[in-house]
Amino acid sequence: MRVGVLGGGQLGRMLGLAGIPLGIRFRFLDPGPDAPARQVGEWIRGGYGKLEALETFVSGLDLVTWEFENVPVETAQTLRDRVAVRPNPVALERAQDRKVEKQLFRSLGIPTASFRTVDSREELLRAGADLGFPAVLKTRRMGYDGKGQRLLQSARDVDGAWAELQGSPLILEAFVPFRRELSIVGARGKDGKVVFYPLVENRHRSGILVRTEAPAPQVPSALEELAQSYLRRLMGEMEYVGVLALELFHVGDDLFANEMAPRVHNSGHWTQDGALTSQFENHIRAVTGLPLGPTDPEGVTIMVNTIGRVPSPAAVLRLPGTHLHLYDKVPRPGRKLGHVNVRGATRADARERARAVEELLGDLEGHQ
Amino acid sequence: MRVGVLGGGQLGRMLGLAGIPLGIRFRFLDPGPDAPARQVGEWIRGGYGKLEALETFVSGLDLVTWEFENVPVETAQTLRDRVAVRPNPVALERAQDRKVEKQLFRSLGIPTASFRTVDSREELLRAGADLGFPAVLKTRRMGYDGKGQRLLQSARDVDGAWAELQGSPLILEAFVPFRRELSIVGARGKDGKVVFYPLVENRHRSGILVRTEAPAPQVPSALEELAQSYLRRLMGEMEYVGVLALELFHVGDDLFANEMAPRVHNSGHWTQDGALTSQFENHIRAVTGLPLGPTDPEGVTIMVNTIGRVPSPAAVLRLPGTHLHLYDKVPRPGRKLGHVNVRGATRADARERARAVEELLGDLEGHQ
């Protein structure tokens, strides 16, 4: 079977590594200039909107999926006339606009922060007065890794934020005073069966995920079930096939949905070395119609992203319990270049081992 | 780092899958017509003795290793003038000729079956009289998966075996009345440090490995240490860097060396899903000078080869505890096309699960 993937970044690379042992061949469409997935399949270098590149890409494929949620919905729809596209492209539409996404959450009874759409300075002032401060101004589209966001502590920050983000459709969100950030990753098969990985706890720095602890500590079963019910509703509503991730704020005993990712997700990378089946393999199994694999965690795994600079592989692998995953990308400040999964039999073990990794990577990153 | 691999079969494919996450790019030299490793790197199609292909292959590489032990020693030696070659090519020389191999074993105090070299029908008759029957007549070179071997039950079988195998240098080996077949896989780093996977128990059919149980049941620590000491001696003597496998006959409380494989080995495939670091990753770590990873097994893993026909991935993955590894090779009777690793928390679990896999594959293979 030949699977095409829209996007050829690290997620595509790891989908390929997981899918090749299942006998699948891969082709990636990516505008470049580099494409980490090129090591594990054919790389068609081209834009997602270029008909000629799309034609070359789709020819001979059995199936198309994506690893990048900002692929134009029209591209996915166009390909659908030629070949099966999974997940359902409607998921791109819903995930690409923060307003549409939040409306979807609310229509399914999934709590979110209060929000107002903002298209002018006046609307921003009014929204700030309505929601109160602090609040977060975000572009509705194309935001990732903390890009396209400004925290407004008070009305005094309005003008600065407006000056920076105006020109794009915006949304102002009430700041959620969360205890912690959690996320849940699950997969839904063609037959509608779903599996869930356990809730994990995430830590961000400058809007970029830096650390995931899996499973999250101190999760009562009611909280786990709540998160699963939210993800299940989303998957059902969108007739979703594949891996879907949902970022959540943990507030009191409640969970507020922050955003969803209709694809494999950075907070699921721990599954490569800490779960019976990785999120990458389960995505491939789901979209190709294979039975989903068990998601049970083994011990406690902590994923630490390597950002901006590539660590010495020898230094990482000398530390106990580490597994190294590099993306073969050109280093640049703030760029995700790899991750280290570190596993321990107990949480204390895993944390001690993760601390050693973080110290090593911290020394590299300096005080950035 | 760019690593070249002599051979582009399934072992190369799995080396690539294990090495890409470490940031390594691969190039494979393989005469074709198909090369399962082509999905995970550049494929130079050419013979191992073709200077032009070797030139294209070696250009820009940091390091050469192999996945196929019948690469001509001269090829490895020639490449050595251009680039680091690991393991030490002397290992090819020793492994390619059963006589040289057995002499090496004996020189290191490692027991083997009694043997005689045979270059004529008369020598064969004399060797049979010396060693007694049953005995096994083997080609000294290029044997694999039971090819180039004939079991002689008595002197009456001499003429038939001679007719089939004459023309190649031969060796007659006394038949070892073994309790079972075991093997040990280990890795030695550039710094001389060694790690060992546990002894595993192997089952063959028509000379082809069909099943490995890891760790082997009922292994007293003295036996484990004996096997490790043999492998350690071999690695030390050859100044070996990389993964080395040693096939053993378990006889009474003793171990007799059958043959070694100076490469990753089929009886180590279980490590992909059943050990903290796979043999493939440890080979890559060793040859690239990275620290070796822990070899601890997790639970009990049974590897079942899929031979001759490719099973339905869905049927395999529907069974509990299974991990599927296909090689993307054209099916042919007796050809290894993939393997299934099946893990259980206990030996009983693993065996029950393996039985289900074997039933599924057995139905495919019929009575072959």
PDB file of N, CA, C and O in Angstrom, chain A residues 13 16-17 20-26 38-41 276-277 281 285 289-292 294 298 313-314 317-318 322-326 328 343, chain B residues 13 16-17 20-26 38-41 276-277 281 285 289-292 298 313-314 317-318 321-326 328 343:
ATOM      1  N   ARG A  13       7.970  12.208   9.154  1.00  0.00           N
ATOM      2  CA  ARG A  13       9.121  11.314   9.319  1.00  0.00           C
ATOM      3  C   ARG A  13       8.791  10.189  10.297  1.00  0.00           C
ATOM      4  O   ARG A  13       9.067   9.005  10.033  1.00  0.00           O
ATOM      5  N   GLY A  16       6.297   7.733   8.908  1.00  0.00           N
ATOM      6  CA  GLY A  16       6.970   6.811   7.998  1.00  0.00           C
ATOM      7  C   GLY A  16       7.717   5.714   8.743  1.00  0.00           C
ATOM      8  O   GLY A  16       7.603   4.528   8.420  1.00  0.00           O
ATOM      9  N   LEU A  17       8.457   6.117   9.765  1.00  0.00           N
ATOM     10  CA  LEU A  17       9.216   5.119  10.540  1.00  0.00           C
ATOM     11  C   LEU A  17       8.275   4.082  11.160  1.00  0.00           C
ATOM     12  O   LEU A  17       8.636   2.907  11.294  1.00  0.00           O
ATOM     13  N   ILE A  20       6.457   1.942   7.827  1.00  0.00           N
ATOM     14  CA  ILE A  20       7.263   1.091   6.942  1.00  0.00           C
ATOM     15  C   ILE A  20       7.248  -0.374   7.409  1.00  0.00           C
ATOM     16  O   ILE A  20       7.073  -1.275   6.581  1.00  0.00           O
ATOM     17  N   PRO A  21       7.403  -0.641   8.718  1.00  0.00           N
ATOM     18  CA  PRO A  21       7.348  -2.054   9.140  1.00  0.00           C
ATOM     19  C   PRO A  21       6.000  -2.726   8.853  1.00  0.00           C
ATOM     20  O   PRO A  21       5.929  -3.951   8.832  1.00  0.00           O
ATOM     21  N   LEU A  22       4.952  -1.949   8.637  1.00  0.00           N
ATOM     22  CA  LEU A  22       3.659  -2.547   8.288  1.00  0.00           C
ATOM     23  C   LEU A  22       3.578  -2.798   6.782  1.00  0.00           C
ATOM     24  O   LEU A  22       2.528  -3.189   6.266  1.00  0.00           O
ATOM     25  N   GLY A  23       4.672  -2.557   6.087  1.00  0.00           N
ATOM     26  CA  GLY A  23       4.702  -2.838   4.646  1.00  0.00           C
ATOM     27  C   GLY A  23       4.219  -1.680   3.797  1.00  0.00           C
ATOM     28  O   GLY A  23       3.955  -1.844   2.604  1.00  0.00           O
ATOM     29  N   ILE A  24       4.104  -0.492   4.405  1.00  0.00           N
ATOM     30  CA  ILE A  24       3.563   0.664   3.687  1.00  0.00           C
ATOM     31  C   ILE A  24       4.699   1.496   3.106  1.00  0.00           C
ATOM     32  O   ILE A  24       5.734   1.678   3.735  1.00  0.00           O
ATOM     33  N   ARG A  25       4.468   1.997   1.882  1.00  0.00           N
ATOM     34  CA  ARG A  25       5.427   2.919   1.269  1.00  0.00           C
ATOM     35  C   ARG A  25       4.845   4.321   1.349  1.00  0.00           C
ATOM     36  O   ARG A  25       3.637   4.505   1.238  1.00  0.00           O
ATOM     37  N   PHE A  26       5.714   5.302   1.517  1.00  0.00           N
ATOM     38  CA  PHE A  26       5.257   6.665   1.741  1.00  0.00           C
ATOM     39  C   PHE A  26       5.711   7.629   0.662  1.00  0.00           C
ATOM     40  O   PHE A  26       6.777   7.463   0.073  1.00  0.00           O
ATOM     41  N   ARG A  38      11.990  13.121   4.238  1.00  0.00           N
ATOM     42  CA  ARG A  38      12.571  12.629   2.980  1.00  0.00           C
ATOM     43  C   ARG A  38      13.390  11.362   3.169  1.00  0.00           C
ATOM     44  O   ARG A  38      13.628  10.628   2.211  1.00  0.00           O
ATOM     45  N   GLN A  39      13.813  11.068   4.391  1.00  0.00           N
ATOM     46  CA  GLN A  39      14.575   9.844   4.638  1.00  0.00           C
ATOM     47  C   GLN A  39      13.708   8.587   4.588  1.00  0.00           C
ATOM     48  O   GLN A  39      14.242   7.479   4.556  1.00  0.00           O
ATOM     49  N   VAL A  40      12.407   8.743   4.664  1.00  0.00           N
ATOM     50  CA  VAL A  40      11.545   7.563   4.813  1.00  0.00           C
ATOM     51  C   VAL A  40      10.504   7.456   3.708  1.00  0.00           C
ATOM     52  O   VAL A  40       9.497   6.758   3.864  1.00  0.00           O
ATOM     53  N   GLY A  41      10.746   8.134   2.600  1.00  0.00           N
ATOM     54  CA  GLY A  41       9.811   8.019   1.493  1.00  0.00           C
ATOM     55  C   GLY A  41      10.212   8.957   0.373  1.00  0.00           C
ATOM     56  O   GLY A  41      11.251   9.619   0.428  1.00  0.00           O
ATOM     57  N   LEU A 276       2.511   0.647  24.427  1.00  0.00           N
ATOM     58  CA  LEU A 276       2.603  -0.599  23.660  1.00  0.00           C
ATOM     59  C   LEU A 276       2.528  -0.356  22.161  1.00  0.00           C
ATOM     60  O   LEU A 276       3.105  -1.109  21.373  1.00  0.00           O
ATOM     61  N   THR A 277       1.789   0.685  21.756  1.00  0.00           N
ATOM     62  CA  THR A 277       1.732   1.062  20.342  1.00  0.00           C
ATOM     63  C   THR A 277       1.920   2.573  20.292  1.00  0.00           C
ATOM     64  O   THR A 277       1.297   3.289  21.069  1.00  0.00           O
ATOM     65  N   GLU A 281       2.094   4.770  14.873  1.00  0.00           N
ATOM     66  CA  GLU A 281       1.601   3.501  14.342  1.00  0.00           C
ATOM     67  C   GLU A 281       0.072   3.471  14.391  1.00  0.00           C
ATOM     68  O   GLU A 281      -0.570   3.015  13.438  1.00  0.00           O
ATOM     69  N   ARG A 285      -2.339   2.801  11.381  1.00  0.00           N
ATOM     70  CA  ARG A 285      -3.297   1.686  11.438  1.00  0.00           C
ATOM     71  C   ARG A 285      -4.719   2.193  11.186  1.00  0.00           C
ATOM     72  O   ARG A 285      -5.485   1.568  10.453  1.00  0.00           O
ATOM     73  N   GLY A 289      -7.089   1.319   7.838  1.00  0.00           N
ATOM     74  CA  GLY A 289      -8.141   0.349   8.127  1.00  0.00           C
ATOM     75  C   GLY A 289      -7.681  -0.859   8.916  1.00  0.00           C
ATOM     76  O   GLY A 289      -8.401  -1.861   8.998  1.00  0.00           O
ATOM     77  N   LEU A 290      -6.492  -0.785   9.513  1.00  0.00           N
ATOM     78  CA  LEU A 290      -6.011  -1.895  10.349  1.00  0.00           C
ATOM     79  C   LEU A 290      -6.559  -1.749  11.765  1.00  0.00           C
ATOM     80  O   LEU A 290      -6.931  -0.655  12.180  1.00  0.00           O
ATOM     81  N   PRO A 291      -6.597  -2.848  12.512  1.00  0.00           N
ATOM     82  CA  PRO A 291      -7.069  -2.738  13.904  1.00  0.00           C
ATOM     83  C   PRO A 291      -6.113  -1.855  14.715  1.00  0.00           C
ATOM     84  O   PRO A 291      -4.899  -1.888  14.503  1.00  0.00           O
ATOM     85  N   LEU A 292      -6.664  -1.079  15.614  1.00  0.00           N
ATOM     86  CA  LEU A 292      -5.841  -0.210  16.460  1.00  0.00           C
ATOM     87  C   LEU A 292      -5.096  -1.042  17.490  1.00  0.00           C
ATOM     88  O   LEU A 292      -5.559  -2.105  17.911  1.00  0.00           O
ATOM     89  N   PRO A 294      -2.933  -1.579  21.252  1.00  0.00           N
ATOM     90  CA  PRO A 294      -3.125  -1.200  22.651  1.00  0.00           C
ATOM     91  C   PRO A 294      -2.305   0.038  23.021  1.00  0.00           C
ATOM     92  O   PRO A 294      -1.187   0.218  22.526  1.00  0.00           O
ATOM     93  N   GLU A 298       3.846   2.016  29.637  1.00  0.00           N
ATOM     94  CA  GLU A 298       4.764   1.124  30.360  1.00  0.00           C
ATOM     95  C   GLU A 298       5.622   1.993  31.263  1.00  0.00           C
ATOM     96  O   GLU A 298       6.448   2.768  30.778  1.00  0.00           O
ATOM     97  N   PRO A 313      24.454  13.493  20.456  1.00  0.00           N
ATOM     98  CA  PRO A 313      23.791  12.203  20.677  1.00  0.00           C
ATOM     99  C   PRO A 313      24.478  11.387  21.772  1.00  0.00           C
ATOM    100  O   PRO A 313      23.804  10.763  22.599  1.00  0.00           O
ATOM    101  N   ALA A 314      25.794  11.417  21.787  1.00  0.00           N
ATOM    102  CA  ALA A 314      26.511  10.619  22.786  1.00  0.00           C
ATOM    103  C   ALA A 314      26.174  11.095  24.196  1.00  0.00           C
ATOM    104  O   ALA A 314      25.956  10.292  25.105  1.00  0.00           O
ATOM    105  N   LEU A 317      22.659   9.879  25.040  1.00  0.00           N
ATOM    106  CA  LEU A 317      22.509   8.424  25.175  1.00  0.00           C
ATOM    107  C   LEU A 317      23.321   7.866  26.335  1.00  0.00           C
ATOM    108  O   LEU A 317      23.110   6.727  26.751  1.00  0.00           O
ATOM    109  N   ARG A 318      24.233   8.668  26.856  1.00  0.00           N
ATOM    110  CA  ARG A 318      24.983   8.251  28.031  1.00  0.00           C
ATOM    111  C   ARG A 318      24.104   8.319  29.293  1.00  0.00           C
ATOM    112  O   ARG A 318      24.385   7.651  30.282  1.00  0.00           O
ATOM    113  N   THR A 322      17.370   6.915  28.326  1.00  0.00           N
ATOM    114  CA  THR A 322      17.034   7.853  27.247  1.00  0.00           C
ATOM    115  C   THR A 322      16.852   7.163  25.893  1.00  0.00           C
ATOM    116  O   THR A 322      17.528   6.191  25.575  1.00  0.00           O
ATOM    117  N   HIS A 323      15.954   7.728  25.107  1.00  0.00           N
ATOM    118  CA  HIS A 323      15.772   7.361  23.699  1.00  0.00           C
ATOM    119  C   HIS A 323      15.798   8.656  22.909  1.00  0.00           C
ATOM    120  O   HIS A 323      15.055   9.589  23.230  1.00  0.00           O
ATOM    121  N   LEU A 324      16.624   8.696  21.883  1.00  0.00           N
ATOM    122  CA  LEU A 324      16.826   9.943  21.140  1.00  0.00           C
ATOM    123  C   LEU A 324      16.077   9.917  19.814  1.00  0.00           C
ATOM    124  O   LEU A 324      16.115   8.922  19.088  1.00  0.00           O
ATOM    125  N   HIS A 325      15.422  11.033  19.517  1.00  0.00           N
ATOM    126  CA  HIS A 325      14.691  11.162  18.250  1.00  0.00           C
ATOM    127  C   HIS A 325      15.056  12.507  17.629  1.00  0.00           C
ATOM    128  O   HIS A 325      14.564  13.550  18.068  1.00  0.00           O
ATOM    129  N   LEU A 326      15.911  12.469  16.629  1.00  0.00           N
ATOM    130  CA  LEU A 326      16.308  13.701  15.950  1.00  0.00           C
ATOM    131  C   LEU A 326      15.556  13.814  14.626  1.00  0.00           C
ATOM    132  O   LEU A 326      15.180  12.819  14.021  1.00  0.00           O
ATOM    133  N   ASP A 328      16.674  15.804  11.925  1.00  0.00           N
ATOM    134  CA  ASP A 328      17.507  16.117  10.769  1.00  0.00           C
ATOM    135  C   ASP A 328      17.106  17.464  10.160  1.00  0.00           C
ATOM    136  O   ASP A 328      17.015  17.598   8.935  1.00  0.00           O
ATOM    137  N   ARG A 343      12.425   7.024  30.165  1.00  0.00           N
ATOM    138  CA  ARG A 343      11.449   6.198  30.862  1.00  0.00           C
ATOM    139  C   ARG A 343      11.999   5.729  32.181  1.00  0.00           C
ATOM    140  O   ARG A 343      13.201   5.502  32.319  1.00  0.00           O
TER     141      ARG A 343
ATOM    142  N   ARG B  13      17.230  -2.640   6.126  1.00  0.00           N
ATOM    143  CA  ARG B  13      15.997  -1.872   6.333  1.00  0.00           C
ATOM    144  C   ARG B  13      15.794  -1.576   7.818  1.00  0.00           C
ATOM    145  O   ARG B  13      15.493  -0.451   8.212  1.00  0.00           O
ATOM    146  N   GLY B  16      18.292   0.864   9.202  1.00  0.00           N
ATOM    147  CA  GLY B  16      17.900   2.230   8.837  1.00  0.00           C
ATOM    148  C   GLY B  16      16.797   2.760   9.733  1.00  0.00           C
ATOM    149  O   GLY B  16      16.868   3.881  10.242  1.00  0.00           O
ATOM    150  N   LEU B  17      15.781   1.946   9.943  1.00  0.00           N
ATOM    151  CA  LEU B  17      14.666   2.374  10.795  1.00  0.00           C
ATOM    152  C   LEU B  17      15.155   2.722  12.201  1.00  0.00           C
ATOM    153  O   LEU B  17      14.628   3.621  12.846  1.00  0.00           O
ATOM    154  N   ILE B  20      17.816   6.160  11.752  1.00  0.00           N
ATOM    155  CA  ILE B  20      17.304   7.466  11.313  1.00  0.00           C
ATOM    156  C   ILE B  20      16.944   8.365  12.511  1.00  0.00           C
ATOM    157  O   ILE B  20      17.304   9.539  12.521  1.00  0.00           O
ATOM    158  N   PRO B  21      16.286   7.821  13.546  1.00  0.00           N
ATOM    159  CA  PRO B  21      15.990   8.694  14.698  1.00  0.00           C
ATOM    160  C   PRO B  21      17.241   9.233  15.395  1.00  0.00           C
ATOM    161  O   PRO B  21      17.159  10.212  16.127  1.00  0.00           O
ATOM    162  N   LEU B  22      18.377   8.606  15.175  1.00  0.00           N
ATOM    163  CA  LEU B  22      19.620   9.123  15.758  1.00  0.00           C
ATOM    164  C   LEU B  22      20.240  10.195  14.865  1.00  0.00           C
ATOM    165  O   LEU B  22      21.343  10.675  15.136  1.00  0.00           O
ATOM    166  N   GLY B  23      19.543  10.548  13.805  1.00  0.00           N
ATOM    167  CA  GLY B  23      20.019  11.612  12.936  1.00  0.00           C
ATOM    168  C   GLY B  23      20.939  11.120  11.836  1.00  0.00           C
ATOM    169  O   GLY B  23      21.615  11.921  11.180  1.00  0.00           O
ATOM    170  N   ILE B  24      20.956   9.806  11.615  1.00  0.00           N
ATOM    171  CA  ILE B  24      21.871   9.227  10.628  1.00  0.00           C
ATOM    172  C   ILE B  24      21.155   9.045   9.293  1.00  0.00           C
ATOM    173  O   ILE B  24      19.989   8.665   9.253  1.00  0.00           O
ATOM    174  N   ARG B  25      21.889   9.330   8.202  1.00  0.00           N
ATOM    175  CA  ARG B  25      21.361   9.068   6.857  1.00  0.00           C
ATOM    176  C   ARG B  25      22.047   7.824   6.313  1.00  0.00           C
ATOM    177  O   ARG B  25      23.222   7.599   6.578  1.00  0.00           O
ATOM    178  N   PHE B  26      21.308   7.061   5.538  1.00  0.00           N
ATOM    179  CA  PHE B  26      21.818   5.769   5.078  1.00  0.00           C
ATOM    180  C   PHE B  26      21.935   5.690   3.565  1.00  0.00           C
ATOM    181  O   PHE B  26      21.155   6.307   2.831  1.00  0.00           O
ATOM    182  N   ARG B  38      15.530   0.019   0.536  1.00  0.00           N
ATOM    183  CA  ARG B  38      15.417   1.227  -0.291  1.00  0.00           C
ATOM    184  C   ARG B  38      14.434   2.241   0.277  1.00  0.00           C
ATOM    185  O   ARG B  38      14.462   3.415  -0.082  1.00  0.00           O
ATOM    186  N   GLN B  39      13.535   1.806   1.174  1.00  0.00           N
ATOM    187  CA  GLN B  39      12.575   2.744   1.782  1.00  0.00           C
ATOM    188  C   GLN B  39      13.228   3.663   2.802  1.00  0.00           C
ATOM    189  O   GLN B  39      12.606   4.634   3.238  1.00  0.00           O
ATOM    190  N   VAL B  40      14.415   3.339   3.262  1.00  0.00           N
ATOM    191  CA  VAL B  40      14.988   4.084   4.379  1.00  0.00           C
ATOM    192  C   VAL B  40      16.353   4.683   4.045  1.00  0.00           C
ATOM    193  O   VAL B  40      17.118   5.030   4.950  1.00  0.00           O
ATOM    194  N   GLY B  41      16.633   4.829   2.757  1.00  0.00           N
ATOM    195  CA  GLY B  41      17.889   5.460   2.386  1.00  0.00           C
ATOM    196  C   GLY B  41      18.083   5.393   0.885  1.00  0.00           C
ATOM    197  O   GLY B  41      17.202   4.943   0.138  1.00  0.00           O
ATOM    198  N   LEU B 276      15.002  -3.053  25.908  1.00  0.00           N
ATOM    199  CA  LEU B 276      15.051  -1.590  26.054  1.00  0.00           C
ATOM    200  C   LEU B 276      15.725  -0.919  24.863  1.00  0.00           C
ATOM    201  O   LEU B 276      15.391   0.214  24.508  1.00  0.00           O
ATOM    202  N   THR B 277      16.677  -1.587  24.249  1.00  0.00           N
ATOM    203  CA  THR B 277      17.322  -1.073  23.030  1.00  0.00           C
ATOM    204  C   THR B 277      17.364  -2.231  22.043  1.00  0.00           C
ATOM    205  O   THR B 277      17.734  -3.339  22.421  1.00  0.00           O
ATOM    206  N   GLU B 281      19.521  -0.794  16.804  1.00  0.00           N
ATOM    207  CA  GLU B 281      20.008   0.469  17.359  1.00  0.00           C
ATOM    208  C   GLU B 281      21.385   0.266  17.986  1.00  0.00           C
ATOM    209  O   GLU B 281      22.279   1.097  17.813  1.00  0.00           O
ATOM    210  N   ARG B 285      24.649   2.253  17.128  1.00  0.00           N
ATOM    211  CA  ARG B 285      25.359   2.983  18.179  1.00  0.00           C
ATOM    212  C   ARG B 285      26.820   2.557  18.235  1.00  0.00           C
ATOM    213  O   ARG B 285      27.719   3.383  18.364  1.00  0.00           O
ATOM    214  N   GLY B 289      30.154   4.902  17.229  1.00  0.00           N
ATOM    215  CA  GLY B 289      30.879   5.371  18.409  1.00  0.00           C
ATOM    216  C   GLY B 289      30.006   5.931  19.503  1.00  0.00           C
ATOM    217  O   GLY B 289      30.499   6.586  20.426  1.00  0.00           O
ATOM    218  N   LEU B 290      28.706   5.682  19.450  1.00  0.00           N
ATOM    219  CA  LEU B 290      27.808   6.134  20.517  1.00  0.00           C
ATOM    220  C   LEU B 290      27.800   5.114  21.657  1.00  0.00           C
ATOM    221  O   LEU B 290      28.126   3.943  21.449  1.00  0.00           O
ATOM    222  N   PRO B 291      27.409   5.560  22.853  1.00  0.00           N
ATOM    223  CA  PRO B 291      27.329   4.600  23.961  1.00  0.00           C
ATOM    224  C   PRO B 291      26.267   3.535  23.663  1.00  0.00           C
ATOM    225  O   PRO B 291      25.226   3.842  23.083  1.00  0.00           O
ATOM    226  N   LEU B 292      26.529   2.310  24.062  1.00  0.00           N
ATOM    227  CA  LEU B 292      25.563   1.229  23.844  1.00  0.00           C
ATOM    228  C   LEU B 292      24.384   1.389  24.795  1.00  0.00           C
ATOM    229  O   LEU B 292      24.517   1.927  25.892  1.00  0.00           O
ATOM    230  N   GLU B 298      11.982  -7.014  28.334  1.00  0.00           N
ATOM    231  CA  GLU B 298      10.768  -6.618  29.035  1.00  0.00           C
ATOM    232  C   GLU B 298       9.753  -7.729  28.840  1.00  0.00           C
ATOM    233  O   GLU B 298       9.272  -7.944  27.736  1.00  0.00           O
ATOM    234  N   PRO B 313      -1.977  -8.169   7.255  1.00  0.00           N
ATOM    235  CA  PRO B 313      -1.607  -7.357   8.418  1.00  0.00           C
ATOM    236  C   PRO B 313      -2.758  -7.245   9.427  1.00  0.00           C
ATOM    237  O   PRO B 313      -2.534  -7.307  10.637  1.00  0.00           O
ATOM    238  N   ALA B 314      -3.968  -7.104   8.928  1.00  0.00           N
ATOM    239  CA  ALA B 314      -5.106  -6.959   9.851  1.00  0.00           C
ATOM    240  C   ALA B 314      -5.259  -8.207  10.713  1.00  0.00           C
ATOM    241  O   ALA B 314      -5.503  -8.116  11.917  1.00  0.00           O
ATOM    242  N   LEU B 317      -2.512  -8.190  13.351  1.00  0.00           N
ATOM    243  CA  LEU B 317      -2.620  -7.124  14.353  1.00  0.00           C
ATOM    244  C   LEU B 317      -3.873  -7.261  15.211  1.00  0.00           C
ATOM    245  O   LEU B 317      -3.993  -6.620  16.245  1.00  0.00           O
ATOM    246  N   ARG B 318      -4.802  -8.094  14.766  1.00  0.00           N
ATOM    247  CA  ARG B 318      -5.994  -8.349  15.567  1.00  0.00           C
ATOM    248  C   ARG B 318      -5.657  -9.236  16.775  1.00  0.00           C
ATOM    249  O   ARG B 318      -6.383  -9.250  17.762  1.00  0.00           O
ATOM    250  N   GLY B 321      -1.076  -8.558  21.564  1.00  0.00           N
ATOM    251  CA  GLY B 321       0.356  -8.479  21.848  1.00  0.00           C
ATOM    252  C   GLY B 321       1.263  -8.506  20.638  1.00  0.00           C
ATOM    253  O   GLY B 321       2.483  -8.589  20.790  1.00  0.00           O
ATOM    254  N   THR B 322       0.708  -8.426  19.438  1.00  0.00           N
ATOM    255  CA  THR B 322       1.539  -8.592  18.238  1.00  0.00           C
ATOM    256  C   THR B 322       2.130  -7.272  17.728  1.00  0.00           C
ATOM    257  O   THR B 322       1.511  -6.216  17.824  1.00  0.00           O
ATOM    258  N   HIS B 323       3.323  -7.374  17.184  1.00  0.00           N
ATOM    259  CA  HIS B 323       3.968  -6.280  16.454  1.00  0.00           C
ATOM    260  C   HIS B 323       4.412  -6.861  15.122  1.00  0.00           C
ATOM    261  O   HIS B 323       5.086  -7.892  15.089  1.00  0.00           O
ATOM    262  N   LEU B 324       4.047  -6.179  14.044  1.00  0.00           N
ATOM    263  CA  LEU B 324       4.297  -6.712  12.706  1.00  0.00           C
ATOM    264  C   LEU B 324       5.485  -6.012  12.045  1.00  0.00           C
ATOM    265  O   LEU B 324       5.602  -4.796  12.105  1.00  0.00           O
ATOM    266  N   HIS B 325       6.345  -6.807  11.428  1.00  0.00           N
ATOM    267  CA  HIS B 325       7.504  -6.263  10.720  1.00  0.00           C
ATOM    268  C   HIS B 325       7.584  -6.926   9.357  1.00  0.00           C
ATOM    269  O   HIS B 325       7.986  -8.091   9.259  1.00  0.00           O
ATOM    270  N   LEU B 326       7.183  -6.209   8.342  1.00  0.00           N
ATOM    271  CA  LEU B 326       7.231  -6.749   6.981  1.00  0.00           C
ATOM    272  C   LEU B 326       8.428  -6.172   6.241  1.00  0.00           C
ATOM    273  O   LEU B 326       8.878  -5.068   6.533  1.00  0.00           O
ATOM    274  N   ASP B 328       8.691  -6.038   2.723  1.00  0.00           N
ATOM    275  CA  ASP B 328       8.397  -5.495   1.401  1.00  0.00           C
ATOM    276  C   ASP B 328       9.169  -6.264   0.323  1.00  0.00           C
ATOM    277  O   ASP B 328       9.742  -5.666  -0.599  1.00  0.00           O
ATOM    278  N   ARG B 343       4.571 -10.216  22.538  1.00  0.00           N
ATOM    279  CA  ARG B 343       5.098 -10.082  23.892  1.00  0.00           C
ATOM    280  C   ARG B 343       4.031 -10.409  24.911  1.00  0.00           C
ATOM    281  O   ARG B 343       2.849 -10.159  24.692  1.00  0.00           O
TER     282      ARG B 343
END
